[in-house]
Coordinates of C-alpha atoms and ligand atoms in Angstrom, one line a residue:
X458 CA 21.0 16.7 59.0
X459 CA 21.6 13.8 61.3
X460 CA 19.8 10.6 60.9
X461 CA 17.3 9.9 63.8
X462 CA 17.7 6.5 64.6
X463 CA 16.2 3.9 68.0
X464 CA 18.6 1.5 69.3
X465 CA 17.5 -2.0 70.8
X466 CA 20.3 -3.6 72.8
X467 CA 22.7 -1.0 74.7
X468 CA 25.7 -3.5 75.5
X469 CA 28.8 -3.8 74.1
X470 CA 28.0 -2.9 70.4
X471 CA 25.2 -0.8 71.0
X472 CA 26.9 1.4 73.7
X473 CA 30.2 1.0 72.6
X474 CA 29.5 1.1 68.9
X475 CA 26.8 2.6 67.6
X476 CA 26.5 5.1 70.5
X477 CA 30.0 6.0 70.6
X478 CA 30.0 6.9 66.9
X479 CA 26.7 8.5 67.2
X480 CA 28.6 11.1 69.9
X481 CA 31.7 11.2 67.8
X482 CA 29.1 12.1 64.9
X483 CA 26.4 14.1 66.1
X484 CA 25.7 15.9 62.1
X485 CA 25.1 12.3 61.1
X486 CA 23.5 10.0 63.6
X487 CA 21.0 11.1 66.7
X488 CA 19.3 7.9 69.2
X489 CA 15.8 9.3 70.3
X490 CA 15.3 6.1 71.9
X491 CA 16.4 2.9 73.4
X492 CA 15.0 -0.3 74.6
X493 CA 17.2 -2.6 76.8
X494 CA 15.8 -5.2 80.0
X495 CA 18.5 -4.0 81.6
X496 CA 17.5 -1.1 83.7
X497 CA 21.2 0.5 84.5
X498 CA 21.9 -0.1 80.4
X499 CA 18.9 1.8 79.3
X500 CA 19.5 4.7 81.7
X501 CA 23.3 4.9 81.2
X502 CA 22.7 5.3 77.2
X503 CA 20.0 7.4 77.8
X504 CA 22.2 9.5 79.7
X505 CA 24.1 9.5 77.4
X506 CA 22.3 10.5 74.4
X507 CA 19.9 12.6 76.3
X508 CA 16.9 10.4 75.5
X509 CA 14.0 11.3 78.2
X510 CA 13.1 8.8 80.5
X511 CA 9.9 8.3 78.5
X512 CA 11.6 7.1 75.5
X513 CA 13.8 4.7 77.4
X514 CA 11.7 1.1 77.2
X515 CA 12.2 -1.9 78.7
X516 CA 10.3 -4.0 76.5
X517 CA 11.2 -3.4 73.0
X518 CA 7.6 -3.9 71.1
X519 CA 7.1 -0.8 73.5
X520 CA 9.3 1.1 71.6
X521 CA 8.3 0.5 68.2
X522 CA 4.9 1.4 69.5
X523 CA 5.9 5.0 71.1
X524 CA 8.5 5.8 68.4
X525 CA 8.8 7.7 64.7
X526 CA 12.2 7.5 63.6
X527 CA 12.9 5.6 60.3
X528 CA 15.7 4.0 61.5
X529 CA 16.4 1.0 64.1
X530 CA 19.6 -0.1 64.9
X531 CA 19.2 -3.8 66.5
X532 CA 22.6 -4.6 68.8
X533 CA 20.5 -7.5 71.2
X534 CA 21.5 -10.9 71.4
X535 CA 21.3 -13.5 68.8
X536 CA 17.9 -15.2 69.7
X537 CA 16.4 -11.6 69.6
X538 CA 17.8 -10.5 65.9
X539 CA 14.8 -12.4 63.5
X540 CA 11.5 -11.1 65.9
X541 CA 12.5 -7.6 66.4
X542 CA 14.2 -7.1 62.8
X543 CA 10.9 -8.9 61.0
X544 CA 8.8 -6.7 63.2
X545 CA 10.8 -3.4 62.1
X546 CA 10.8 -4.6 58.5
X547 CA 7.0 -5.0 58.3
X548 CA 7.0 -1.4 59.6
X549 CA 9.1 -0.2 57.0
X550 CA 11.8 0.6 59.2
X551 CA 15.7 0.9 57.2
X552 CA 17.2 -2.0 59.7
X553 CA 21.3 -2.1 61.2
X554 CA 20.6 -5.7 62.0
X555 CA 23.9 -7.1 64.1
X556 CA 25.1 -10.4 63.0
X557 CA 24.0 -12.9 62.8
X558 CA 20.8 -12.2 61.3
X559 CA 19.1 -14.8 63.3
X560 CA 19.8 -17.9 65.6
X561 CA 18.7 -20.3 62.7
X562 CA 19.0 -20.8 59.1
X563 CA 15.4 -21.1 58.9
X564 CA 15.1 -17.4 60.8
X565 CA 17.3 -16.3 59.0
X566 CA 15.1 -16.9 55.5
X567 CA 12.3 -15.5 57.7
X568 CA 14.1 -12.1 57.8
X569 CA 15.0 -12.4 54.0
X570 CA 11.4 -13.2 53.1
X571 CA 10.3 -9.9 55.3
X572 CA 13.5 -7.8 54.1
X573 CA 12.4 -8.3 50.4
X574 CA 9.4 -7.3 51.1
X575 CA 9.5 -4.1 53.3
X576 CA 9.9 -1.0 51.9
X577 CA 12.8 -0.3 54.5
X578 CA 16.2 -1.4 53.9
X579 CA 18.3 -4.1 55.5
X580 CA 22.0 -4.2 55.9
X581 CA 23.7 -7.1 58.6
X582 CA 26.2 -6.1 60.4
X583 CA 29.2 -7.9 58.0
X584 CA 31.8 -5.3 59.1
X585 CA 34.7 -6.7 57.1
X586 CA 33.6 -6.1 53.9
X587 CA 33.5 -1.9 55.0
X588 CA 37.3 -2.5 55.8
X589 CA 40.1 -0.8 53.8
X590 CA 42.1 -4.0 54.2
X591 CA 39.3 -6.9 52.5
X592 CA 37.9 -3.9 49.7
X593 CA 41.4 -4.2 48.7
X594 CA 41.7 -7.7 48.8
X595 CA 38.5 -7.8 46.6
X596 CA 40.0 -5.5 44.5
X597 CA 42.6 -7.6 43.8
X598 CA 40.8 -10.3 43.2
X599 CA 38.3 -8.7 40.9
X600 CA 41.4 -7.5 38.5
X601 CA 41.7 -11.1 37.1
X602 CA 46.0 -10.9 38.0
X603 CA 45.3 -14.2 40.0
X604 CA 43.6 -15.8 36.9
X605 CA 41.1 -18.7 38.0
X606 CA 41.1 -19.7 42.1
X607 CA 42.2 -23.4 42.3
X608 CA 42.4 -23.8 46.2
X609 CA 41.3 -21.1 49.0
X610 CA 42.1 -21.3 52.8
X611 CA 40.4 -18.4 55.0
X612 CA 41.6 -19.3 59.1
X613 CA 40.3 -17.1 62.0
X614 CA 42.6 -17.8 64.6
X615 CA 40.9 -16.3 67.9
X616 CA 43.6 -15.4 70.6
X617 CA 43.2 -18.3 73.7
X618 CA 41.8 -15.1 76.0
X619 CA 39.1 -14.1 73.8
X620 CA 38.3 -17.3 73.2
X621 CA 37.8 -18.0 77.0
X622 CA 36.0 -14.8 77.3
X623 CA 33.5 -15.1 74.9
X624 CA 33.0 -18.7 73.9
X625 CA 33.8 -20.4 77.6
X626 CA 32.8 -17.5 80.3
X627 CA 30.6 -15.3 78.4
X628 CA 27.7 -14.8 76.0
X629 CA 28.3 -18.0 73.4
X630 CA 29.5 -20.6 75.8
X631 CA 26.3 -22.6 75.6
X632 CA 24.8 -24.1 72.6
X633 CA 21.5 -24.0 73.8
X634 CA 21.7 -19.9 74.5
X635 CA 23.5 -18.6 71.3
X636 CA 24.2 -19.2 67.7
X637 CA 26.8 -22.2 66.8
X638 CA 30.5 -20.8 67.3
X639 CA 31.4 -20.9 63.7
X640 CA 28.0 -19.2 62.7
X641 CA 29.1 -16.2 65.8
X642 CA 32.5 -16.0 64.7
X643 CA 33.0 -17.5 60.6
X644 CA 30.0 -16.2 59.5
X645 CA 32.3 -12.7 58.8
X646 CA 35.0 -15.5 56.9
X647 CA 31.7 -17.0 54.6
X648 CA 30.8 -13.8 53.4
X649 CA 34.4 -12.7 52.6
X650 CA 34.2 -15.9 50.6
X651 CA 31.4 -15.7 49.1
X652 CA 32.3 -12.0 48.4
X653 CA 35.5 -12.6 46.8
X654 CA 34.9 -15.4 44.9
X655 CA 32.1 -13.3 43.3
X656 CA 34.9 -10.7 42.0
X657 CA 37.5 -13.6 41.0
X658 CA 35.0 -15.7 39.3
X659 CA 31.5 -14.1 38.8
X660 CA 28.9 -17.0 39.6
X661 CA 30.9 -19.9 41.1
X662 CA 29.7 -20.8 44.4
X663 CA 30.2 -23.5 47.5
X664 CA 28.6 -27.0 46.4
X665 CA 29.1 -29.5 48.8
X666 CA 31.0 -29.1 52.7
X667 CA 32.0 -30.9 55.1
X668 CA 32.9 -30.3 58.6
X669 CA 34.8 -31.4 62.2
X670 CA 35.3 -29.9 65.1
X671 CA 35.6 -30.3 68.9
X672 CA 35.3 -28.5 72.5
X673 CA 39.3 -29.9 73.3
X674 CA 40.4 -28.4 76.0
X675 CA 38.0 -26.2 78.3
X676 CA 36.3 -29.6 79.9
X677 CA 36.3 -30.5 84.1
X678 CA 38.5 -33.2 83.7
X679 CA 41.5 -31.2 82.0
X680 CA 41.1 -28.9 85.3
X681 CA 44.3 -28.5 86.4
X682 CA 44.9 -30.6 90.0
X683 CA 42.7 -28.7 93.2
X684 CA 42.0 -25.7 90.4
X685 CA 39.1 -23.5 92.2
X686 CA 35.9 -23.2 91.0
X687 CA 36.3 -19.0 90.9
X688 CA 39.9 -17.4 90.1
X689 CA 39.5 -14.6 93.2
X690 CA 39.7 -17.8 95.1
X691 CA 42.9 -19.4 96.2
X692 CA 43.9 -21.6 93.4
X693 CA 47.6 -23.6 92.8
X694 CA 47.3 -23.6 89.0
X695 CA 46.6 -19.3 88.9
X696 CA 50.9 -19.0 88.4
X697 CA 50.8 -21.0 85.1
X698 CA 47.3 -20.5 83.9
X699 CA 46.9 -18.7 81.1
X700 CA 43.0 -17.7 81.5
X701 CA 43.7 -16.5 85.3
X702 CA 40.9 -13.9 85.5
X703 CA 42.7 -11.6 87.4
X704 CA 45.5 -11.2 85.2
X705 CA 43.0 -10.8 82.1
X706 CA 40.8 -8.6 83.9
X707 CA 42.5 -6.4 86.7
X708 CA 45.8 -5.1 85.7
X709 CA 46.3 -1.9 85.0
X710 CA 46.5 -1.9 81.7
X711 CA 43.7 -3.8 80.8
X712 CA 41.4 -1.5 79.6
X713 CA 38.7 -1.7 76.2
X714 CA 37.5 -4.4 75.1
X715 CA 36.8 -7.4 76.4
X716 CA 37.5 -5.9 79.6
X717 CA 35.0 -3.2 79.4
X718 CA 32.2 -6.0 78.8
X719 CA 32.6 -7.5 82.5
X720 CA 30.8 -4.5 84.2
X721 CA 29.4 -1.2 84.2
X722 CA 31.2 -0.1 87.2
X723 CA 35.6 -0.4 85.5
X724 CA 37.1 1.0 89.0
X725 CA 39.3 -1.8 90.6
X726 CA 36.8 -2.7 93.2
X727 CA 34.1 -3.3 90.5
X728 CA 36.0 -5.4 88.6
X729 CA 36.8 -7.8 91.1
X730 CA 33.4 -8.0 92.4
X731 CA 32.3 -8.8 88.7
X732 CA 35.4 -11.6 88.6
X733 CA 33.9 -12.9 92.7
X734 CA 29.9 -12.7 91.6
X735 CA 30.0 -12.4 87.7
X736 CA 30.6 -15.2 84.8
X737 CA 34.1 -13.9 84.1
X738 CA 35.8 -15.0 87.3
X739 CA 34.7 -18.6 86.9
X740 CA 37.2 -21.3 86.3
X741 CA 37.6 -22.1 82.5
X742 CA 37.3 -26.0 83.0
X743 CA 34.2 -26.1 85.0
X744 CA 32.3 -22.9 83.7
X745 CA 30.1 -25.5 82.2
X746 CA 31.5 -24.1 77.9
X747 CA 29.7 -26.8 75.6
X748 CA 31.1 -25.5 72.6
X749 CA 33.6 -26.1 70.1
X750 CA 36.9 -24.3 70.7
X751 CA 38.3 -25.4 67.0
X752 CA 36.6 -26.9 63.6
X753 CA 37.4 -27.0 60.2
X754 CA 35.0 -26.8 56.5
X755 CA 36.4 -28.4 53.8
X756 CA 34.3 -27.1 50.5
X757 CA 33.9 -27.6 46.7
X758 CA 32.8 -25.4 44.3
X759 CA 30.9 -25.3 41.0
X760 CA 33.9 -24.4 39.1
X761 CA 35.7 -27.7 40.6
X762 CA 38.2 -25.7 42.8
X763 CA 37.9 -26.1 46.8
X764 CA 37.9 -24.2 49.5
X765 CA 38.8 -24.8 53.2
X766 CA 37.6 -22.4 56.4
X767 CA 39.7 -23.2 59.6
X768 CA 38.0 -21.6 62.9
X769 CA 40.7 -21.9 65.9
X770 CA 40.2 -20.5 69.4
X771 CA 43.9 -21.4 70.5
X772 CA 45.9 -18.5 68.8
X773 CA 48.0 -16.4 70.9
X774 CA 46.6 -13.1 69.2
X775 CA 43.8 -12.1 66.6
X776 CA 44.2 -12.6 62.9
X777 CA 42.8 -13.8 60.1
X778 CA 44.6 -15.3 57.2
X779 CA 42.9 -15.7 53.6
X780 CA 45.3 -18.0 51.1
X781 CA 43.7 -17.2 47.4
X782 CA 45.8 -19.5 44.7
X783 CA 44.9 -19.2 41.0
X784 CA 46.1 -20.1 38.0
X785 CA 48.0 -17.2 37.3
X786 CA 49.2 -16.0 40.7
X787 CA 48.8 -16.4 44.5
X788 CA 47.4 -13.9 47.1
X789 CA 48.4 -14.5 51.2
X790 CA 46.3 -11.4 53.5
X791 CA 47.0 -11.9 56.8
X792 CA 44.5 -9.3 58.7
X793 CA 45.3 -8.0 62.6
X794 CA 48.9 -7.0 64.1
X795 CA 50.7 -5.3 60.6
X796 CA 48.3 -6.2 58.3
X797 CA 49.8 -7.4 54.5
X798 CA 48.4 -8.6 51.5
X799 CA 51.0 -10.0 49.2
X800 CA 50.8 -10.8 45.5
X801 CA 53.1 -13.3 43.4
X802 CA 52.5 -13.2 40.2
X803 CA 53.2 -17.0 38.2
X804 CA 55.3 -14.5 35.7
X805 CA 58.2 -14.3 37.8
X806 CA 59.8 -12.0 40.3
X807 CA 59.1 -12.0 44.5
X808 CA 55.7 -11.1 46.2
X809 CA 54.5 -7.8 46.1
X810 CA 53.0 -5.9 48.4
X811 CA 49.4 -4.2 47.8
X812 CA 48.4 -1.2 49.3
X813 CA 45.5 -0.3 51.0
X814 CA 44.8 2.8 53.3
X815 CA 45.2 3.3 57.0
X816 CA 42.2 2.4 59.1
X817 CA 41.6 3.2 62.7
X818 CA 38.9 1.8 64.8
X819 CA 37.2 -1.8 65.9
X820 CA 37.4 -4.3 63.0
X821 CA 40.2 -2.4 61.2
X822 CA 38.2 0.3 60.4
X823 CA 35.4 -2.2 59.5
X824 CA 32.7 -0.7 62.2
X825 CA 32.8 2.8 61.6
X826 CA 33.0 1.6 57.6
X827 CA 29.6 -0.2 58.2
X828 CA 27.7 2.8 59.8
X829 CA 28.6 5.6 57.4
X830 CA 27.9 3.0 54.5
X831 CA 24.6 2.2 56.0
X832 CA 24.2 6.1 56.4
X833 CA 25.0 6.7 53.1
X834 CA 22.6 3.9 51.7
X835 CA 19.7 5.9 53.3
X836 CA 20.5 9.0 51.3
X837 CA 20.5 7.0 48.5
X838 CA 24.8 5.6 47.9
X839 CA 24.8 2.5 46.3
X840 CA 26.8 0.2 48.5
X841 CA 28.6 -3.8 48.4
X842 CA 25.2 -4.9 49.8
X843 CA 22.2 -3.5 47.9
X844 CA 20.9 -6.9 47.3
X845 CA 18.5 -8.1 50.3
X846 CA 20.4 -11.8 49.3
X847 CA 24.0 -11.1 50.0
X848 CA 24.0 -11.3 53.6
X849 CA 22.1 -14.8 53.5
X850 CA 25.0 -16.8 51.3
X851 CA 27.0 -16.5 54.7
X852 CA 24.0 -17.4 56.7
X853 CA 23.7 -20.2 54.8
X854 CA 27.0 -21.5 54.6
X855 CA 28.1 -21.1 58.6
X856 CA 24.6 -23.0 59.5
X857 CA 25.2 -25.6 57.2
X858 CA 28.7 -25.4 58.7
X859 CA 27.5 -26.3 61.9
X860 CA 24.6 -29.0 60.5
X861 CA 27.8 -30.6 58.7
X862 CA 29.7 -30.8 61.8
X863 CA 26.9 -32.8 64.0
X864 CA 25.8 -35.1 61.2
X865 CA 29.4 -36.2 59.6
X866 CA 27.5 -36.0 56.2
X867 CA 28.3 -34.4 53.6
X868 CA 26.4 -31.5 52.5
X869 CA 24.6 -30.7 49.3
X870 CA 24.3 -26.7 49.6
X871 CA 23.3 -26.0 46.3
X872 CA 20.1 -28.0 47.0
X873 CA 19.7 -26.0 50.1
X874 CA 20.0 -23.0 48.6
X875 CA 17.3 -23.4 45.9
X876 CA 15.4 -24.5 49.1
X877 CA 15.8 -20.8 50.2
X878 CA 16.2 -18.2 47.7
Ligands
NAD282 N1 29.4 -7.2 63.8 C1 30.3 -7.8 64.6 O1 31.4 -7.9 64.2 C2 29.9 -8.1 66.0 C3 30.8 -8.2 67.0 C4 30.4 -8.5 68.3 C5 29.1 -8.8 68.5 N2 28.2 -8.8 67.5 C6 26.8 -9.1 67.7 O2 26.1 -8.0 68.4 C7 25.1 -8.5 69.2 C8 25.3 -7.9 70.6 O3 26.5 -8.3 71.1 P1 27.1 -7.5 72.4 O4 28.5 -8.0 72.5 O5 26.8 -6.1 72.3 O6 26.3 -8.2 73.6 P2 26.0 -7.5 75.0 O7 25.5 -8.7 75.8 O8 27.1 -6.7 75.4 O9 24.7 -6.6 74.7 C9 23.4 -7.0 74.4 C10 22.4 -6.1 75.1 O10 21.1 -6.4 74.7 C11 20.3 -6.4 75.8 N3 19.1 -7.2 75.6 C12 18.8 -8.4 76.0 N4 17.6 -8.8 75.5 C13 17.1 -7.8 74.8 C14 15.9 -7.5 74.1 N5 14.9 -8.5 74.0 N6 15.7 -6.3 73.5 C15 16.7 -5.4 73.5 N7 17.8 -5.5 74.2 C16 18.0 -6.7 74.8 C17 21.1 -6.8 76.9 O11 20.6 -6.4 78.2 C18 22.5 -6.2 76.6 O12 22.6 -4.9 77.2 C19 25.2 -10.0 69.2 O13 24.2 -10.5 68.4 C20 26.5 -10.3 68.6 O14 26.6 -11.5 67.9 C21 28.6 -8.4 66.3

């Protein structure tokens, strides 16, 4: 029987997501009812998932009020995650809670306090660990062949378009709005860290970081000469820009996501009055982005090895690249266009090539991976994140990230852990 579930947040993940698996899946997942400010949102999912207009709420204590389902699916922005998830937890709600748990470290122990306590069950949205790709990488890693990790490097290289769409035009270009760039993207990278280095060496964790980092290059004064404020305006520098809204948006073939983020209405004429009226046509220099567009963590850890976390929002396409060297072997998994994971063994003899299946769908499989694991949690599975802890290690490591980066300190986590757990 399907799982009757509420969603909070119909954008991007929540529409596009949840409620596109949950019509792909109707024997497994059912919405009875959503809550989203956004009046053409809430009706177009409701629409969609035949929710009455009566169960469709703008306000979302509303909803928790008016509604019975056990299950909540929270797919708002970041400053809404701790409220609505503690609320659902004290409820006994089971909780989808997107990442990041909450906009601060200390919400984020907030929602662990009230996640150990409720009798519901919490799992963050940490999509990479439900991926063919990194459950093989952990695999590999758990079998020992690498012996004991010396030095690590995970990179997330964000290609220079997403970058400008998310992090300069769009939801996380302000500090003051969202959560920290490499909490929004890295905080994926620290739990793969923290999750692998639990299967290659049981117990040893990040003791000290370090950070730096800039916003380099989307600033008014690198504005290329008599660049216009909007990109459907006349502007001399559209030919050799490389974030000229109208070729990101408004070709033909530009179709899923981002470009499905910039407006409800896709047909050619709605696109380009999103790019005239909306954030996404705005010039990249003088959208007003106060966030970093690269930084780097240096870490130690307990065992004496090191680890480094690169975040960079100048790649020209998506990857992620995790170096693992130990003492007996070395593992390079480079994630997005052909994905490979390669292991070289210290015995002799060229890399080899580990398997791992197939996997269609956003995230390499990683999203749909999440919500049938969540699904299967609630009919009792056992699954990577039982523990109500194991989301928070990444939590605290991409805050601290951030708290590392604006103080030039060093930081001692394994104080600041004890502080929280
Ligand atoms: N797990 C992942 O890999 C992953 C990937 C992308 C985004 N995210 C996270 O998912 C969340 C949503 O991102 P998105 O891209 O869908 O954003 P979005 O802006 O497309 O959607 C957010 C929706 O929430 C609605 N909303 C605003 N305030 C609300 C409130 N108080 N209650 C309920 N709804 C509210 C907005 O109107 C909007 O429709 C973010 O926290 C983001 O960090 C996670």
């Amino acid at each position: 029987m399907a799982h009757e579930a509420v969603l909070l947040g119909a954008g991007e993940r929540g529409r596009h997501v949840y409620g596109a698996y949950a019509k792909r899946r109707p024997d497994r997942l059912r919405f009875t009812a959503v809550a989203d400010p956004d009046g053409q949102r809430r009706d177009l999912f409701g629409r969609e998932h035949g929710i009455p207009p009566s169960m469709r709420f703008r306000d979302w204590p509303e909803l928790l009020e008016a509604e019975r389902a056990p299950v909540l699916f929270i797919a708002s922005p970041d400053r809404c995650h701790a409220e609505q998830a503690v609320a659902a937890l004290e409820r006994g709600l089971h909780v989808l809670l997107e990442k990041p748990a909450a906009h601060t470290l200390e919400e984020s122990a907030r929602v662990l306090a009230a996640a150990r306590r409720s009798r519901g069950r919490l799992t963050v949205c940490h999509v990479l660990r439900h991926t063919p790709f990194f459950s093989a990488l952990n695999g590999l890693l758990a079998s020992g062949r690498l012996g004991e990790p010396v030095s690590i490097e995970h990179r997330e290289d964000t290609a220079y378009w997403y970058s400008a769409h998310s992090f300069v035009r769009g939801n996380w270009a302000k500090a003051a709005a969202a959560t920290p760039r490499i909490v929004q993207m890295c905080c994926h990278d620290f739990d793969l860290l923290a999750w692998n280095l639990e299967a290659a060496a049981g117990g040893v964790r990040v003791t000290r970081m370090q950070s730096f980092g800039s916003l380099l290059e989307f600033r008014p004064e690198r504005a290329p000469e008599g660049a216009s404020d909007r990109c459907t305006d006349p502007c001399p520098a559209a030919p050799a820009c490389p974030y000229d809204a109208r070729r990101l948006y408004l070709g033909p073939d530009r179709t899923g996501l981002p470009v499905h983020t910039i407006s409800d209405d896709l047909s050619p004429e709605g696109r380009l009055r999103a790019l005239r009226e909306g954030p996404y046509g705005r010039c990249v220099y003088t959208a007003g982005s106060d966030v970093v567009d690269h930084q780097t963590v240096s870490m130690e850890l307990s065992s004496g090895a090191t680890a480094v976390l690169v975040m960079n929002g100048h790649a020209a396409r998506q990857t992620r690249t995790a170096l693992y060297h130990g003492t007996r072997g070395s593992v390079r998994a480079v994630f997005g266009g052909s994905p490979t994971i390669e292991f070289t063994d210290r015995s002799g003899g060229g890399p080899v090539r580990i398997p791992f299946e197939a996997a269609a769908g956003g995230h390499g499989g990683g999203d749909e991976g999440l919500i049938e694991d969540f699904l299967d949690s609630l009919e009792g599975a056992e699954t990577a994140e039982d523990s109500a802890e194991v989301w928070f290690e990444s939590h605290l490591l991409a805050f601290s990230a951030e708290e590392a980066r604006l103080s030039g300190g060093v930081l001692d986590i394994d104080r600041r852990r004890t502080g929280y757990l």
